[in-house]
């Protein structure tokens, strides 16, 4: 359900930031999420959650800033597909903490890069929005890796609260100067993204990463690009040419194939005699 909401929000956010400045949108969105979480949890984080959550929150904020800024330029379908590349980037970044990079990850990277070239028309065809969302994919992969490394043993509620609080502070620092009352449609996007995609969604992700590894979480999140693509076609009316459709198919195939291979490998390891 979380990935379906995240996929749908590409269309919502695209429409909202077309009519409203990016930083104030993010400021109100994450402030709403912070208030909701504070009202639910009603306690203060400890030192460990403050330290880890603040750093992870900076990465999360950078990811949302690049993604939302990119959405003002590129299409919601492209943004959803390119964001989905965090799935194949996560194992690469997880190597920093000693994880092994399997052969299918390298294949998925090559296939997804080929798909990206077709989707955007090659390096010369990629616009600034596509590049910003590609940076977002890398930042979201780093966010998953850091959560997987630090969240075990910590309170998921407090770690989420600190992350959302850091995002709110950073977006407020840059967004307050252009803050103005949002329209009804912008408010709708803020409420959906603030409460469901941010507060509820990242609490579920943070809780999950205290119990399963970064690669498994990436598997769970792998359906987000497909939901974003469906929403872009059905709700935003986005249409793909033959070359773009082939690129989209390659990206989805790389993501699904990579995570399917990872899941099969993990099941094999779990079933192997000790």
mmCIF file of C-alpha atoms in Angstrom:
data_model
loop_
_atom_site.group_PDB
_atom_site.id
_atom_site.type_symbol
_atom_site.label_atom_id
_atom_site.label_comp_id
_atom_site.label_asym_id
_atom_site.label_seq_id
_atom_site.Cartn_x
_atom_site.Cartn_y
_atom_site.Cartn_z
ATOM 1 C CA UNK A 1 0.000 0.000 0.000
ATOM 2 C CA UNK A 2 2.842 2.403 0.842
ATOM 3 C CA UNK A 3 4.465 1.951 -2.563
ATOM 4 C CA UNK A 4 1.110 2.535 -4.296
ATOM 5 C CA UNK A 5 0.708 5.840 -2.439
ATOM 6 C CA UNK A 6 4.283 6.867 -3.256
ATOM 7 C CA UNK A 7 3.685 6.024 -6.921
ATOM 8 C CA UNK A 8 0.485 8.073 -7.031
ATOM 9 C CA UNK A 9 2.177 11.078 -5.431
ATOM 10 C CA UNK A 10 4.361 11.687 -8.488
ATOM 11 C CA UNK A 11 1.273 12.957 -10.310
ATOM 12 C CA UNK A 12 0.007 14.866 -7.261
ATOM 13 C CA UNK A 13 3.329 16.588 -6.619
ATOM 14 C CA UNK A 14 3.884 17.389 -10.294
ATOM 15 C CA UNK A 15 0.551 19.209 -10.410
ATOM 16 C CA UNK A 16 1.140 20.951 -7.072
ATOM 17 C CA UNK A 17 4.639 22.309 -7.789
ATOM 18 C CA UNK A 18 3.470 23.534 -11.181
ATOM 19 C CA UNK A 19 1.355 26.071 -9.279
ATOM 20 C CA UNK A 20 3.266 26.443 -6.011
ATOM 21 C CA UNK A 21 6.983 26.982 -5.126
ATOM 22 C CA UNK A 22 8.973 23.829 -4.399
ATOM 23 C CA UNK A 23 10.566 24.688 -1.035
ATOM 24 C CA UNK A 24 7.403 26.048 0.627
ATOM 25 C CA UNK A 25 5.540 22.951 -0.611
ATOM 26 C CA UNK A 26 8.120 20.701 1.015
ATOM 27 C CA UNK A 27 8.197 22.870 4.133
ATOM 28 C CA UNK A 28 4.442 22.573 4.742
ATOM 29 C CA UNK A 29 4.377 18.906 3.733
ATOM 30 C CA UNK A 30 7.032 17.837 6.222
ATOM 31 C CA UNK A 31 5.809 20.217 8.939
ATOM 32 C CA UNK A 32 2.394 18.538 8.704
ATOM 33 C CA UNK A 33 4.056 15.117 8.901
ATOM 34 C CA UNK A 34 6.096 16.242 11.924
ATOM 35 C CA UNK A 35 3.042 17.540 13.795
ATOM 36 C CA UNK A 36 1.134 14.323 13.089
ATOM 37 C CA UNK A 37 3.989 12.133 14.337
ATOM 38 C CA UNK A 38 4.562 14.298 17.419
ATOM 39 C CA UNK A 39 0.881 14.042 18.346
ATOM 40 C CA UNK A 40 0.944 10.264 17.973
ATOM 41 C CA UNK A 41 4.235 9.416 19.700
ATOM 42 C CA UNK A 42 4.305 12.154 22.419
ATOM 43 C CA UNK A 43 7.868 11.534 23.571
ATOM 44 C CA UNK A 44 11.358 12.845 22.880
ATOM 45 C CA UNK A 45 14.090 10.943 21.039
ATOM 46 C CA UNK A 46 17.261 9.820 22.759
ATOM 47 C CA UNK A 47 20.809 10.770 21.839
ATOM 48 C CA UNK A 48 21.283 7.833 19.485
ATOM 49 C CA UNK A 49 18.109 8.590 17.549
ATOM 50 C CA UNK A 50 19.000 12.282 17.418
ATOM 51 C CA UNK A 51 22.462 11.675 16.002
ATOM 52 C CA UNK A 52 21.572 8.991 13.469
ATOM 53 C CA UNK A 53 18.193 10.487 12.558
ATOM 54 C CA UNK A 54 19.646 13.932 11.917
ATOM 55 C CA UNK A 55 22.234 12.638 9.458
ATOM 56 C CA UNK A 56 19.772 10.296 7.732
ATOM 57 C CA UNK A 57 17.278 13.167 7.632
ATOM 58 C CA UNK A 58 19.746 15.368 5.731
ATOM 59 C CA UNK A 59 20.064 12.653 3.066
ATOM 60 C CA UNK A 60 16.274 12.239 2.931
ATOM 61 C CA UNK A 61 15.772 15.995 2.572
ATOM 62 C CA UNK A 62 18.324 16.179 -0.230
ATOM 63 C CA UNK A 63 16.548 13.326 -1.985
ATOM 64 C CA UNK A 64 13.162 15.011 -1.803
ATOM 65 C CA UNK A 65 14.544 18.371 -2.841
ATOM 66 C CA UNK A 66 16.159 16.967 -5.987
ATOM 67 C CA UNK A 67 13.118 14.836 -6.794
ATOM 68 C CA UNK A 68 10.568 17.615 -6.324
ATOM 69 C CA UNK A 69 12.684 20.171 -8.183
ATOM 70 C CA UNK A 70 13.112 17.614 -10.966
ATOM 71 C CA UNK A 71 9.356 17.079 -11.150
ATOM 72 C CA UNK A 72 8.880 20.732 -12.061
ATOM 73 C CA UNK A 73 10.777 19.999 -15.290
ATOM 74 C CA UNK A 74 10.323 16.335 -16.199
ATOM 75 C CA UNK A 75 7.178 14.190 -16.462
ATOM 76 C CA UNK A 76 5.753 12.196 -13.520
ATOM 77 C CA UNK A 77 6.244 8.925 -15.414
ATOM 78 C CA UNK A 78 9.909 9.646 -16.102
ATOM 79 C CA UNK A 79 10.406 10.778 -12.506
ATOM 80 C CA UNK A 80 8.849 7.601 -11.132
ATOM 81 C CA UNK A 81 10.892 5.322 -13.355
ATOM 82 C CA UNK A 82 14.183 7.116 -12.755
ATOM 83 C CA UNK A 83 13.553 7.288 -8.998
ATOM 84 C CA UNK A 84 13.038 3.524 -9.101
ATOM 85 C CA UNK A 85 16.692 3.099 -10.008
ATOM 86 C CA UNK A 86 17.430 3.384 -6.276
ATOM 87 C CA UNK A 87 16.615 -0.339 -6.208
ATOM 88 C CA UNK A 88 19.696 -1.270 -8.258
ATOM 89 C CA UNK A 89 21.824 1.487 -6.715
ATOM 90 C CA UNK A 90 21.189 0.308 -3.140
ATOM 91 C CA UNK A 91 23.412 -2.810 -3.362
ATOM 92 C CA UNK A 92 26.200 -0.729 -4.913
ATOM 93 C CA UNK A 93 26.172 1.748 -2.034
ATOM 94 C CA UNK A 94 25.663 -1.035 0.496
ATOM 95 C CA UNK A 95 29.134 -2.241 -0.517
ATOM 96 C CA UNK A 96 30.524 0.536 1.695
ATOM 97 C CA UNK A 97 29.319 -1.468 4.709
ATOM 98 C CA UNK A 98 30.804 -4.714 3.425
ATOM 99 C CA UNK A 99 27.890 -6.166 1.449
ATOM 100 C CA UNK A 100 28.725 -8.290 -1.579
ATOM 101 C CA UNK A 101 27.693 -7.074 -5.033
ATOM 102 C CA UNK A 102 26.218 -10.010 -6.952
ATOM 103 C CA UNK A 103 26.549 -10.505 -10.704
ATOM 104 C CA UNK A 104 22.884 -9.806 -11.334
ATOM 105 C CA UNK A 105 23.271 -6.349 -9.830
ATOM 106 C CA UNK A 106 25.821 -5.424 -12.499
ATOM 107 C CA UNK A 107 23.507 -6.749 -15.215
ATOM 108 C CA UNK A 108 20.598 -4.774 -13.759
ATOM 109 C CA UNK A 109 22.711 -1.608 -13.699
ATOM 110 C CA UNK A 110 23.664 -2.021 -17.358
ATOM 111 C CA UNK A 111 20.082 -2.821 -18.447
ATOM 112 C CA UNK A 112 18.626 0.074 -16.457
ATOM 113 C CA UNK A 113 21.197 2.489 -17.892
ATOM 114 C CA UNK A 114 20.224 1.328 -21.373
ATOM 115 C CA UNK A 115 16.601 1.887 -20.480
ATOM 116 C CA UNK A 116 17.422 5.348 -19.158
ATOM 117 C CA UNK A 117 19.107 6.259 -22.445
ATOM 118 C CA UNK A 118 16.054 5.164 -24.445
ATOM 119 C CA UNK A 119 13.586 6.780 -22.055
ATOM 120 C CA UNK A 120 15.249 10.182 -22.129
ATOM 121 C CA UNK A 121 16.710 10.177 -25.656
ATOM 122 C CA UNK A 122 20.319 9.664 -24.582
ATOM 123 C CA UNK A 123 22.710 11.894 -22.609
ATOM 124 C CA UNK A 124 21.961 14.828 -24.904
ATOM 125 C CA UNK A 125 18.220 14.243 -24.507
ATOM 126 C CA UNK A 126 18.188 14.177 -20.695
ATOM 127 C CA UNK A 127 16.858 17.426 -19.304
ATOM 128 C CA UNK A 128 17.819 18.975 -15.985
ATOM 129 C CA UNK A 129 14.753 17.451 -14.375
ATOM 130 C CA UNK A 130 15.824 13.918 -15.361
ATOM 131 C CA UNK A 131 19.313 14.541 -13.942
ATOM 132 C CA UNK A 132 17.901 15.885 -10.681
ATOM 133 C CA UNK A 133 15.675 12.827 -10.272
ATOM 134 C CA UNK A 134 18.641 10.566 -11.059
ATOM 135 C CA UNK A 135 20.519 12.278 -8.216
ATOM 136 C CA UNK A 136 17.431 11.662 -6.076
ATOM 137 C CA UNK A 137 17.622 7.925 -6.842
ATOM 138 C CA UNK A 138 21.197 7.855 -5.553
ATOM 139 C CA UNK A 139 20.231 9.755 -2.403
ATOM 140 C CA UNK A 140 17.248 7.477 -1.717
ATOM 141 C CA UNK A 141 19.548 4.454 -2.117
ATOM 142 C CA UNK A 142 21.946 6.014 0.398
ATOM 143 C CA UNK A 143 19.004 6.670 2.728
ATOM 144 C CA UNK A 144 18.028 2.977 2.632
ATOM 145 C CA UNK A 145 21.616 1.891 3.251
ATOM 146 C CA UNK A 146 22.077 4.239 6.218
ATOM 147 C CA UNK A 147 18.758 3.177 7.742
ATOM 148 C CA UNK A 148 19.715 -0.452 7.333
ATOM 149 C CA UNK A 149 23.020 0.180 9.079
ATOM 150 C CA UNK A 150 21.806 2.337 11.973
ATOM 151 C CA UNK A 151 18.138 1.604 12.635
ATOM 152 C CA UNK A 152 18.432 -1.868 14.271
ATOM 153 C CA UNK A 153 18.139 -1.459 18.021
ATOM 154 C CA UNK A 154 16.700 2.054 17.813
ATOM 155 C CA UNK A 155 13.117 3.206 18.255
ATOM 156 C CA UNK A 156 11.529 3.366 14.765
ATOM 157 C CA UNK A 157 9.096 6.021 15.983
ATOM 158 C CA UNK A 158 11.800 8.336 17.326
ATOM 159 C CA UNK A 159 14.109 7.759 14.379
ATOM 160 C CA UNK A 160 11.290 8.663 11.999
ATOM 161 C CA UNK A 161 10.417 11.728 14.066
ATOM 162 C CA UNK A 162 13.986 13.037 13.906
ATOM 163 C CA UNK A 163 14.256 12.421 10.156
ATOM 164 C CA UNK A 164 11.024 14.273 9.458
ATOM 165 C CA UNK A 165 12.038 17.030 11.879
ATOM 166 C CA UNK A 166 15.364 17.531 10.106
ATOM 167 C CA UNK A 167 13.589 17.713 6.737
ATOM 168 C CA UNK A 168 11.163 20.290 8.125
ATOM 169 C CA UNK A 169 13.988 22.427 9.522
ATOM 170 C CA UNK A 170 15.999 22.363 6.300
ATOM 171 C CA UNK A 171 13.033 23.120 4.051
ATOM 172 C CA UNK A 172 11.866 25.888 6.400
ATOM 173 C CA UNK A 173 15.300 27.501 6.247
ATOM 174 C CA UNK A 174 15.026 27.897 2.493
ATOM 175 C CA UNK A 175 11.281 28.031 1.936
ATOM 176 C CA UNK A 176 9.847 30.495 4.454
ATOM 177 C CA UNK A 177 10.812 33.568 2.423
ATOM 178 C CA UNK A 178 8.437 32.549 -0.419
ATOM 179 C CA UNK A 179 5.717 31.002 1.751
ATOM 180 C CA UNK A 180 2.144 31.905 0.763
ATOM 181 C CA UNK A 181 -1.312 30.314 1.246
ATOM 182 C CA UNK A 182 -1.673 27.210 -0.967
ATOM 183 C CA UNK A 183 -4.724 26.625 -3.156
ATOM 184 C CA UNK A 184 -7.181 23.812 -2.498
ATOM 185 C CA UNK A 185 -5.521 21.383 -4.926
ATOM 186 C CA UNK A 186 -2.088 22.125 -3.458
ATOM 187 C CA UNK A 187 -3.429 21.548 0.048
ATOM 188 C CA UNK A 188 -4.819 18.192 -1.093
ATOM 189 C CA UNK A 189 -1.363 17.178 -2.364
ATOM 190 C CA UNK A 190 0.245 18.424 0.866
ATOM 191 C CA UNK A 191 -2.125 16.413 3.082
ATOM 192 C CA UNK A 192 -1.762 13.198 1.065
ATOM 193 C CA UNK A 193 2.025 13.428 0.799
ATOM 194 C CA UNK A 194 2.527 14.780 4.316
ATOM 195 C CA UNK A 195 0.385 12.305 6.248
ATOM 196 C CA UNK A 196 0.474 9.151 4.150
ATOM 197 C CA UNK A 197 3.644 9.294 2.012
ATOM 198 C CA UNK A 198 5.881 10.986 4.617
ATOM 199 C CA UNK A 199 4.631 10.360 8.169
ATOM 200 C CA UNK A 200 3.067 6.916 7.714
ATOM 201 C CA UNK A 201 5.286 5.771 4.831
ATOM 202 C CA UNK A 202 8.639 6.535 6.434
ATOM 203 C CA UNK A 203 7.576 5.169 9.806
ATOM 204 C CA UNK A 204 6.761 1.856 8.095
ATOM 205 C CA UNK A 205 10.080 1.908 6.207
ATOM 206 C CA UNK A 206 12.092 2.777 9.317
ATOM 207 C CA UNK A 207 10.346 0.051 11.318
ATOM 208 C CA UNK A 208 10.929 -2.484 8.536
ATOM 209 C CA UNK A 209 14.630 -1.687 8.280
ATOM 210 C CA UNK A 210 15.052 -2.460 11.953
ATOM 211 C CA UNK A 211 14.018 -6.039 11.135
ATOM 212 C CA UNK A 212 15.192 -6.757 7.573
ATOM 213 C CA UNK A 213 18.198 -5.774 5.462
ATOM 214 C CA UNK A 214 18.568 -2.867 3.057
ATOM 215 C CA UNK A 215 18.397 -5.106 -0.026
ATOM 216 C CA UNK A 216 15.141 -6.726 1.134
ATOM 217 C CA UNK A 217 13.580 -3.313 1.745
ATOM 218 C CA UNK A 218 14.620 -2.297 -1.753
ATOM 219 C CA UNK A 219 12.757 -5.393 -2.974
ATOM 220 C CA UNK A 220 9.583 -4.309 -1.190
ATOM 221 C CA UNK A 221 9.877 -0.813 -2.652
ATOM 222 C CA UNK A 222 10.531 -2.107 -6.179
ATOM 223 C CA UNK A 223 6.852 -1.779 -7.159
ATOM 224 C CA UNK A 224 6.896 2.014 -6.724
ATOM 225 C CA UNK A 225 8.041 2.771 -10.314
ATOM 226 C CA UNK A 226 5.269 0.580 -11.725
ATOM 227 C CA UNK A 227 2.646 2.423 -9.651
ATOM 228 C CA UNK A 228 4.116 5.756 -10.730
ATOM 229 C CA UNK A 229 3.949 4.693 -14.377
ATOM 230 C CA UNK A 230 0.319 3.576 -14.065
ATOM 231 C CA UNK A 231 -0.611 6.852 -12.348
ATOM 232 C CA UNK A 232 1.202 8.934 -14.971
ATOM 233 C CA UNK A 233 -0.644 7.199 -17.821
ATOM 234 C CA UNK A 234 -4.121 7.001 -16.264
ATOM 235 C CA UNK A 235 -4.220 10.233 -14.244
ATOM 236 C CA UNK A 236 -1.810 12.589 -16.021
ATOM 237 C CA UNK A 237 -2.403 11.314 -19.545
ATOM 238 C CA UNK A 238 1.294 10.798 -20.240
ATOM 239 C CA UNK A 239 2.020 8.936 -23.472
ATOM 240 C CA UNK A 240 5.226 7.190 -24.501
ATOM 241 C CA UNK A 241 6.640 6.805 -27.977
ATOM 242 C CA UNK A 242 8.023 3.431 -29.060
ATOM 243 C CA UNK A 243 11.594 4.255 -28.002
ATOM 244 C CA UNK A 244 10.499 5.735 -24.677
ATOM 245 C CA UNK A 245 8.227 2.752 -23.993
ATOM 246 C CA UNK A 246 11.130 0.388 -24.681
ATOM 247 C CA UNK A 247 13.264 2.358 -22.231
ATOM 248 C CA UNK A 248 10.543 2.254 -19.579
ATOM 249 C CA UNK A 249 10.174 -1.501 -20.091
ATOM 250 C CA UNK A 250 13.919 -2.045 -19.702
ATOM 251 C CA UNK A 251 14.031 -0.049 -16.466
ATOM 252 C CA UNK A 252 11.076 -1.939 -14.981
ATOM 253 C CA UNK A 253 12.562 -5.271 -16.163
ATOM 254 C CA UNK A 254 15.944 -4.402 -14.597
ATOM 255 C CA UNK A 255 14.335 -3.492 -11.275
ATOM 256 C CA UNK A 256 11.989 -6.479 -11.108
ATOM 257 C CA UNK A 257 14.596 -8.914 -12.440
ATOM 258 C CA UNK A 258 17.204 -7.695 -9.971
ATOM 259 C CA UNK A 259 14.918 -7.997 -6.986
ATOM 260 C CA UNK A 260 13.569 -11.349 -8.130
ATOM 261 C CA UNK A 261 17.122 -12.707 -8.378
ATOM 262 C CA UNK A 262 17.975 -11.250 -4.956
ATOM 263 C CA UNK A 263 14.910 -12.823 -3.356
ATOM 264 C CA UNK A 264 15.656 -16.211 -4.937
ATOM 265 C CA UNK A 265 19.240 -16.049 -3.679
ATOM 266 C CA UNK A 266 18.157 -15.124 -0.131
ATOM 267 C CA UNK A 267 15.654 -17.981 -0.045
ATOM 268 C CA UNK A 268 18.342 -20.372 -1.233
ATOM 269 C CA UNK A 269 20.689 -19.207 1.537
ATOM 270 C CA UNK A 270 17.948 -19.523 4.173
ATOM 271 C CA UNK A 271 17.083 -23.063 3.057
ATOM 272 C CA UNK A 272 20.687 -24.229 2.747
ATOM 273 C CA UNK A 273 21.772 -26.692 5.462
ATOM 274 C CA UNK A 274 24.023 -25.150 8.100
#
